Short mmCIF file of C-alpha atoms and ligand atoms in Angstrom, two decimals:
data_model
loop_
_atom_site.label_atom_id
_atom_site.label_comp_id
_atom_site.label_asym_id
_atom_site.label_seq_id
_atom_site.Cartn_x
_atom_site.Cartn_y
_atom_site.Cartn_z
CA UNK A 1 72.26 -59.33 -67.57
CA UNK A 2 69.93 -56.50 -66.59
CA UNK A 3 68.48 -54.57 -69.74
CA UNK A 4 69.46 -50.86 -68.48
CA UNK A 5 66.69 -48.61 -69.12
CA UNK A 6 66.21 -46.58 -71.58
CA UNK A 7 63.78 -43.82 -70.21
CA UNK A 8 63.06 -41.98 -67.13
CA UNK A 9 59.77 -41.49 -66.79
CA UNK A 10 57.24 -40.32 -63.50
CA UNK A 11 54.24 -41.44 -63.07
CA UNK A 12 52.54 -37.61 -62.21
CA UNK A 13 49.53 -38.17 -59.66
CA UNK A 14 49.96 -34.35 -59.24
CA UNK A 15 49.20 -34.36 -55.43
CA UNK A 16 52.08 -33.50 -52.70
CA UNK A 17 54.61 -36.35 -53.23
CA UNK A 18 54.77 -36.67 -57.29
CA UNK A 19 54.41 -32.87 -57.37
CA UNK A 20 57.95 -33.03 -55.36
CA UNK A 21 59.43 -35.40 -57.21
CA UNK A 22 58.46 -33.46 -60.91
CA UNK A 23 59.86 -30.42 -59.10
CA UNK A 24 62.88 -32.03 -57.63
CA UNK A 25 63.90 -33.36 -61.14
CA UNK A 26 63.43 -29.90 -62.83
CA UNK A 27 65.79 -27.95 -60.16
CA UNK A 28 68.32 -30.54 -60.87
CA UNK A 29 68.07 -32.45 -56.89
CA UNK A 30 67.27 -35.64 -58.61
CA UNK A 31 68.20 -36.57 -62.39
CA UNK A 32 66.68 -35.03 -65.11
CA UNK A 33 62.99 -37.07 -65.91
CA UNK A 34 62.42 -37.64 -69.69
CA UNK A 35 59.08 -37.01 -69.31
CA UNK A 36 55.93 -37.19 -66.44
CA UNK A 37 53.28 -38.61 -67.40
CA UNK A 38 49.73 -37.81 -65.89
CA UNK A 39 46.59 -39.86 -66.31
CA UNK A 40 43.14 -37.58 -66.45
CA UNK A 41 39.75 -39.36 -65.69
CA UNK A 42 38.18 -36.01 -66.99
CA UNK A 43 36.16 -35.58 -63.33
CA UNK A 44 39.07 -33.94 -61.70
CA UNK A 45 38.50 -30.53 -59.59
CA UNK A 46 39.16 -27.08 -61.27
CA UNK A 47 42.23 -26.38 -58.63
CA UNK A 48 44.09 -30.02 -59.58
CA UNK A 49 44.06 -29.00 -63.78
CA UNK A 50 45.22 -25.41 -62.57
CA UNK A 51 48.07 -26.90 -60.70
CA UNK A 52 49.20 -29.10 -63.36
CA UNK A 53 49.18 -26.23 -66.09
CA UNK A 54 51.28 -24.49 -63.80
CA UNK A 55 53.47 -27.53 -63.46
CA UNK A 56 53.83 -28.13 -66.47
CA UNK A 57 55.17 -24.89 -67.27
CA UNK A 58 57.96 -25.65 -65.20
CA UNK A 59 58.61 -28.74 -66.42
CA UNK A 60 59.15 -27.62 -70.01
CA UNK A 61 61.68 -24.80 -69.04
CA UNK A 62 62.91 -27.84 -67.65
CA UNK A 63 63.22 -29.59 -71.18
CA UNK A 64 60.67 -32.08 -68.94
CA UNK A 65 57.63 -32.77 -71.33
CA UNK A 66 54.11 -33.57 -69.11
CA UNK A 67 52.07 -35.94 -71.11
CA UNK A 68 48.42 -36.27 -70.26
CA UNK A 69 46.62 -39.47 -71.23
CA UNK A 70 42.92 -40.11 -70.73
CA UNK A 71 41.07 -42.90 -71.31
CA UNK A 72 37.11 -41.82 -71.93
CA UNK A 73 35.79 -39.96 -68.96
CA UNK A 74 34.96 -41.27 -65.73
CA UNK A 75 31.30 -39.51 -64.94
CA UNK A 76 30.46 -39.79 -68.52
CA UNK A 77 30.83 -43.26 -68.92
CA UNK A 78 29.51 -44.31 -66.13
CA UNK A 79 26.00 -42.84 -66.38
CA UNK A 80 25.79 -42.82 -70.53
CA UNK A 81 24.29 -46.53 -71.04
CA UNK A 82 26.33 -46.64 -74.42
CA UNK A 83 29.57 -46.49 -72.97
CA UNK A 84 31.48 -48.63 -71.61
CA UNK A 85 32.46 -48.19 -67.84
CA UNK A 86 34.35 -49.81 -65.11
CA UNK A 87 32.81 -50.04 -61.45
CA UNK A 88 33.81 -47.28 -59.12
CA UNK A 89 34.04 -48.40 -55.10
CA UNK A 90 30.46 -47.29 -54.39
CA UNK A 91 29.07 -47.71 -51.01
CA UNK A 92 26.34 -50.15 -51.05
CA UNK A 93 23.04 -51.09 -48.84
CA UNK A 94 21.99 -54.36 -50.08
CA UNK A 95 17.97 -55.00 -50.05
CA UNK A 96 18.27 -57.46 -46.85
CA UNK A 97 20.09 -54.39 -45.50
CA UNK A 98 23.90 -55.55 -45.30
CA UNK A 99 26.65 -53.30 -46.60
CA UNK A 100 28.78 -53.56 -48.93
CA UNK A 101 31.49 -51.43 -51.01
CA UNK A 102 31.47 -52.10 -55.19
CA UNK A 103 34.57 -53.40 -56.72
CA UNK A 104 37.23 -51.11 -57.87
CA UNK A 105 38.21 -50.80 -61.31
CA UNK A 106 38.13 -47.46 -62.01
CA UNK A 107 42.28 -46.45 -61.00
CA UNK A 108 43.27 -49.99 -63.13
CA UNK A 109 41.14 -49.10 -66.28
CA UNK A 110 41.19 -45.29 -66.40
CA UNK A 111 44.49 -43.99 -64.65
CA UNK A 112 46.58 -47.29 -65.15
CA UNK A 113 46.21 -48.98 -68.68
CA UNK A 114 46.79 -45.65 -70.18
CA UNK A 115 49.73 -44.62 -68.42
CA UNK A 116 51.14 -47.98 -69.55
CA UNK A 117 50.35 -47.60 -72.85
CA UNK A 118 52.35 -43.83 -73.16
CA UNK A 119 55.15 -45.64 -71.48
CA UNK A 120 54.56 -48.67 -74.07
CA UNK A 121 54.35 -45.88 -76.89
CA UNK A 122 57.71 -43.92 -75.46
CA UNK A 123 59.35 -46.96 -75.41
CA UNK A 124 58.84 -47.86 -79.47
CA UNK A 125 55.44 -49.74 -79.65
CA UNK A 126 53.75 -48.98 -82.63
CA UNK A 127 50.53 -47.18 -83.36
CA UNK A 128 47.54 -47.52 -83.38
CA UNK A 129 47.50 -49.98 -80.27
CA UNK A 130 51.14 -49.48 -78.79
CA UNK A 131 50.52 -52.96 -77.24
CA UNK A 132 54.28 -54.64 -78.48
CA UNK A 133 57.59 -53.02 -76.37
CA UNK A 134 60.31 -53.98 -78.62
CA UNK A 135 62.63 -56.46 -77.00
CA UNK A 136 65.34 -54.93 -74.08
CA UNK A 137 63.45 -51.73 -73.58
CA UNK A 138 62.72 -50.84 -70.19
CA UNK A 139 61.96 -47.77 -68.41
CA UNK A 140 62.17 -46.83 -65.13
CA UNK A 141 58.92 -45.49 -63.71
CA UNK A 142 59.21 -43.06 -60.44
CA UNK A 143 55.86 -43.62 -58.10
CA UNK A 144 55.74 -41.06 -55.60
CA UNK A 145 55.46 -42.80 -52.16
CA UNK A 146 56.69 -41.33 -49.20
CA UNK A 147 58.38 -42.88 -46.09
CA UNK A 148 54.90 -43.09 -44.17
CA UNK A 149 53.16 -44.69 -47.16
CA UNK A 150 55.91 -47.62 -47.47
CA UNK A 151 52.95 -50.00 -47.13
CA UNK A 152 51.59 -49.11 -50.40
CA UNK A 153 54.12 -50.36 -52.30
CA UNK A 154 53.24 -53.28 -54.46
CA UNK A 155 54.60 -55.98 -56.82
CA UNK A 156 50.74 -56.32 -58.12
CA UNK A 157 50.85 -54.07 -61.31
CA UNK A 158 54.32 -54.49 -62.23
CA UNK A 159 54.69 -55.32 -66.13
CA UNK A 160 57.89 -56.29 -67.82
CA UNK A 161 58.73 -53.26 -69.56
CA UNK A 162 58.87 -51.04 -66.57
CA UNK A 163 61.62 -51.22 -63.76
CA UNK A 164 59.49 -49.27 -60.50
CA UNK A 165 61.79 -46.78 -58.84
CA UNK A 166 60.95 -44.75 -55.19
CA UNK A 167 62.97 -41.86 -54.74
CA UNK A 168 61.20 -40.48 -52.18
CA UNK A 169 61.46 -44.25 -49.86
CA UNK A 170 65.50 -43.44 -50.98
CA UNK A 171 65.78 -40.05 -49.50
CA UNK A 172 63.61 -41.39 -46.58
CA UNK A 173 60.86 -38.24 -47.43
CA UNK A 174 57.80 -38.57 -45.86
CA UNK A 175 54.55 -36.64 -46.95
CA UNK A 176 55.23 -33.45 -44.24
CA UNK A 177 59.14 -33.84 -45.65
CA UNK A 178 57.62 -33.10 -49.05
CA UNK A 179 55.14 -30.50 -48.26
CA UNK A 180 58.36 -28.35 -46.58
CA UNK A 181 59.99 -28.99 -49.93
CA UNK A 182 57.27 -27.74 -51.70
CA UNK A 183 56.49 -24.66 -49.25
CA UNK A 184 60.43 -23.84 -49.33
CA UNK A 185 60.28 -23.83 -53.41
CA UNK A 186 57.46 -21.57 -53.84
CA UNK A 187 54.05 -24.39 -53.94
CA UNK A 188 52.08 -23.35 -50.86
CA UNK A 189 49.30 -25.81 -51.73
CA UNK A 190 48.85 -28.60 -53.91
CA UNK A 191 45.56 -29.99 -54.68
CA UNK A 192 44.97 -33.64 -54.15
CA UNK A 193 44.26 -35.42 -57.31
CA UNK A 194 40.96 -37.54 -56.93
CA UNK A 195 37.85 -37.69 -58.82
CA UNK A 196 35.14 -34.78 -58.24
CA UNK A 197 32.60 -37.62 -56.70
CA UNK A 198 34.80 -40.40 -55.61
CA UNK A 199 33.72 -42.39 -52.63
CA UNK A 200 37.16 -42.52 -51.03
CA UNK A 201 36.74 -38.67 -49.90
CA UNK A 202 36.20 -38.13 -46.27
CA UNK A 203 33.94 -35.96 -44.57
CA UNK A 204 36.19 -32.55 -44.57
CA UNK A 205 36.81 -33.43 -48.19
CA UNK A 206 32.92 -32.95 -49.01
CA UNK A 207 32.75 -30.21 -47.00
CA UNK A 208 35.32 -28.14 -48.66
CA UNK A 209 33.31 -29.28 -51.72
CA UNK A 210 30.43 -28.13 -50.86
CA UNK A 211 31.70 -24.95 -49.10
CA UNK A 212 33.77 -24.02 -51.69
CA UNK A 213 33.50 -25.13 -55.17
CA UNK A 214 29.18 -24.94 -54.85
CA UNK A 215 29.17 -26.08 -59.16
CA UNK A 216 31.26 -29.34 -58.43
CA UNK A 217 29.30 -30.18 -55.34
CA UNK A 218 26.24 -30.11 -57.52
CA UNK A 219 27.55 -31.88 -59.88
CA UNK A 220 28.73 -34.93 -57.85
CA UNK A 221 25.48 -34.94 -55.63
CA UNK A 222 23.86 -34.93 -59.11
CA UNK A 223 26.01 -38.01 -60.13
CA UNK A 224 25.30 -39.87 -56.30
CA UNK A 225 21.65 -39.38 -57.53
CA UNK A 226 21.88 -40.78 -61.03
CA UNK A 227 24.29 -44.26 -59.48
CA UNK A 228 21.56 -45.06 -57.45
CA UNK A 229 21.05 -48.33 -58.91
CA UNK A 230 24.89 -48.42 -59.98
CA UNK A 231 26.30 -47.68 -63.41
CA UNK A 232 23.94 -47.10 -66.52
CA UNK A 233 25.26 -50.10 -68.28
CA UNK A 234 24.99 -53.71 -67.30
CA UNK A 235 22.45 -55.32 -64.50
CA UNK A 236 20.89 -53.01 -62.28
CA UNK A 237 21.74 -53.16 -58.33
CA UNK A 238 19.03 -55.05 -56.48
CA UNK A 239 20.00 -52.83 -53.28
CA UNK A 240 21.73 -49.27 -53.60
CA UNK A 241 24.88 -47.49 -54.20
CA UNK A 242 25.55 -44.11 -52.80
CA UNK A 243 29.00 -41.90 -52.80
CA UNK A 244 29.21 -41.20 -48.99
CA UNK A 245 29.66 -43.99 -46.27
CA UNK A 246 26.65 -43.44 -44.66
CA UNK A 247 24.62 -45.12 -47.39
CA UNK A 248 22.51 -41.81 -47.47
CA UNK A 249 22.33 -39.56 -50.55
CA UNK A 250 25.03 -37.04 -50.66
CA UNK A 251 23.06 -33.77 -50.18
CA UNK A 252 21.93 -35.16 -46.73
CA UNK A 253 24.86 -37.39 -45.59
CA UNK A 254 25.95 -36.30 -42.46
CA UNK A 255 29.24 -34.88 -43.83
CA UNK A 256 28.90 -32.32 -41.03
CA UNK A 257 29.87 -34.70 -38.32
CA UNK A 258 31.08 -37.93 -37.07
CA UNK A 259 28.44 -40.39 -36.46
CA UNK A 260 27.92 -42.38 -33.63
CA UNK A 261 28.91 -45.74 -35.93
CA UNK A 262 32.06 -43.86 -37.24
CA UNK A 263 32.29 -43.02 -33.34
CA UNK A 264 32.42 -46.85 -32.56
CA UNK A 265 35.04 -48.16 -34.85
CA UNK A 266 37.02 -45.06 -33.31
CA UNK A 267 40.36 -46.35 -33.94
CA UNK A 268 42.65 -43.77 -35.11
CA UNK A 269 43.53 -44.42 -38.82
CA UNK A 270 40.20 -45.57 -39.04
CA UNK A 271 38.60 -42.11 -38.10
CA UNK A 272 41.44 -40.06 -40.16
CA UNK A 273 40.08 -42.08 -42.87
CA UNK A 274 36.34 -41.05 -42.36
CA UNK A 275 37.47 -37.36 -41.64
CA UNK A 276 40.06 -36.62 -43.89
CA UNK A 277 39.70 -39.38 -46.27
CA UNK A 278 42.82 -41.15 -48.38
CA UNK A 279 45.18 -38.27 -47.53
CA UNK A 280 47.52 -39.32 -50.76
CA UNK A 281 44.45 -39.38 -53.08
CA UNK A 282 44.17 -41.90 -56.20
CA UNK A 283 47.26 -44.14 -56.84
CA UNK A 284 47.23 -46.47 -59.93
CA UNK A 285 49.89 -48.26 -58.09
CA UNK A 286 48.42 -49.08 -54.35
CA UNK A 287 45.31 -49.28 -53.55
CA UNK A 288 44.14 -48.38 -50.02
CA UNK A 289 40.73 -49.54 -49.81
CA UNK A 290 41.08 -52.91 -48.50
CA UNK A 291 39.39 -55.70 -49.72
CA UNK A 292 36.62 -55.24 -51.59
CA UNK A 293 33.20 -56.82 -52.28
CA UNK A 294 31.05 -56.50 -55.09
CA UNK A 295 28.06 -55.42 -53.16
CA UNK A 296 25.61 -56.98 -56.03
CA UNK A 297 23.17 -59.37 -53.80
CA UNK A 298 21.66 -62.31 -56.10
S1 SF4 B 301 39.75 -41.08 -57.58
FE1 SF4 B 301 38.22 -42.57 -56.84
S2 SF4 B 301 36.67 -42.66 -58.47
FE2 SF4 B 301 38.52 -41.71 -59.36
S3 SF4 B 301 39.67 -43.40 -60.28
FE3 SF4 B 301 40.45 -43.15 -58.18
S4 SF4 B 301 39.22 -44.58 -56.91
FE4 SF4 B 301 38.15 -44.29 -58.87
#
């Protein structure tokens, strides 16, 4: 027989769709959440920690606790040579001149493993390491896809103590379904939830960086700078990595336009990607890069 679970828990990305759900759940139009549960890298824009600290104000009039779990801190780690760090999707020239994009570990080790671990730690594992569930307890986690991002869902992270659960796929929601929600409850905008200098942003992404929040655009054309040879720890790059698909530092990539190669491979996802970048942000639970490739030539 099916263990029934024992928690209801979301996993809080804080962007459109698991803003919704959060929301949904604390104005009683889905059941009542025992908790969301939000994973910070630490390198996350001003506007996305100002959203959540207004969500989670809601939540607890809602009796809805928001945890926040961090493992380490994304930037940090990666350029402090005495930390440890896991390999961000970097765009890469080799030194032969062939392209490649780094492997992604980044959403497994720092947004993944430790929401797992709260939910291994809600569900009765004990300190320090929270590794052991004890036996029959199961929660069910809420991932906030929406109708148009069906594809994303996965089998590929699923662990035994955690039954996955879509209520947004159930109610047949799609992203523009949730923003209406949102606008008709009083959330004009939400911020999408993504790393200050992660690769996955598209061109209008940068811009709005640049244009508008001038200290974090420094900062991550500071970090593109200081990756140039990858990550401080470990074996240096033979070729490069760099933050924007061109393969050109970030304070002169060509974030301004659509180049003629982006022109080429003009199919439409393809060029929403490059424009507009991964409109749901930085999911632990589906990644939509593609396959990747290490990029590190011999
Ligand atoms: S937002 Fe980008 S850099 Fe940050 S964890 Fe996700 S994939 Fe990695």
């Amino acid at each position: 027989m099916m263990t029934a679970p024992k928690l209801r828990l979301l996993s809080l990305g804080a962007g459109v769709q698991s803003t919704t759900l959060a929301l949904m759940s604390a104005v009683g139009e889905l059941p009542t959440l025992d908790g969301a549960i939000f994973a910070d890298t630490g390198w996350e824009p001003a506007t996305v920690y100002a959203h959540l600290d207004r969500l989670e104000q809601v939540l607890a009039d809602a009796d809805i606790p928001l945890y926040r779990v961090q493992q380490g801190n994304l930037r940090e780690d990666t350029i402090n040579a005495a930390h440890r760090y896991a390999s961000i999707p970097y765009f890469i020239r080799n030194p032969h001149g062939s392209a490649g994009i780094g492997r992604r570990q980044c959403t497994s080790e720092y947004k993944l493993a430790p929401i797992n671990r709260k939910v291994r730690e809600l569900l009765g594992a004990k300190p320090p390491h929270f590794r052991r569930v004890p036996s029959r307890r199961v929660a069910e986690q809420w991932i906030g896809f929406s109708l148009d991002e069906i594809h994303r869902v996965s089998d590929k992270n699923r662990v035994s103590y955690v039954r996955n659960s879509y209520p947004l796929l159930d109610r047949a929601m799609d992203r523009k379904a949730c923003q209406r929600w949102l606008r008709a409850h009083g959330w004009t905008s939400v911020a999408k939830s993504t790393c200050i200098g992660c690769p996955f942003h598209g061109n209008a992404q940068w811009r709005r960086l640049r244009d508008e929040s001038p200290a974090e655009w420094a900062d991550a054309v500071a970090f593109d700078a200081a990756i140039r040879k990858g990550s401080a720890r470990g074996r240096p790059l033979n070729g490069e990595a760099f933050l924007h698909r061109s393969r050109i530092p970030l304070d002169r990539a060509p974030i301004d336009h659509v180049t003629a190669h982006e022109w080429s491979e003009r199919q439409v996802d393809i060029f929403d990607l490059i424009e507009d970048g991964d409109p749901d942000g930085c999911s632990p639970y589906g990644c939509r890069s593609g396959a990747s490739d290490e990029g590190r030539s011999a």
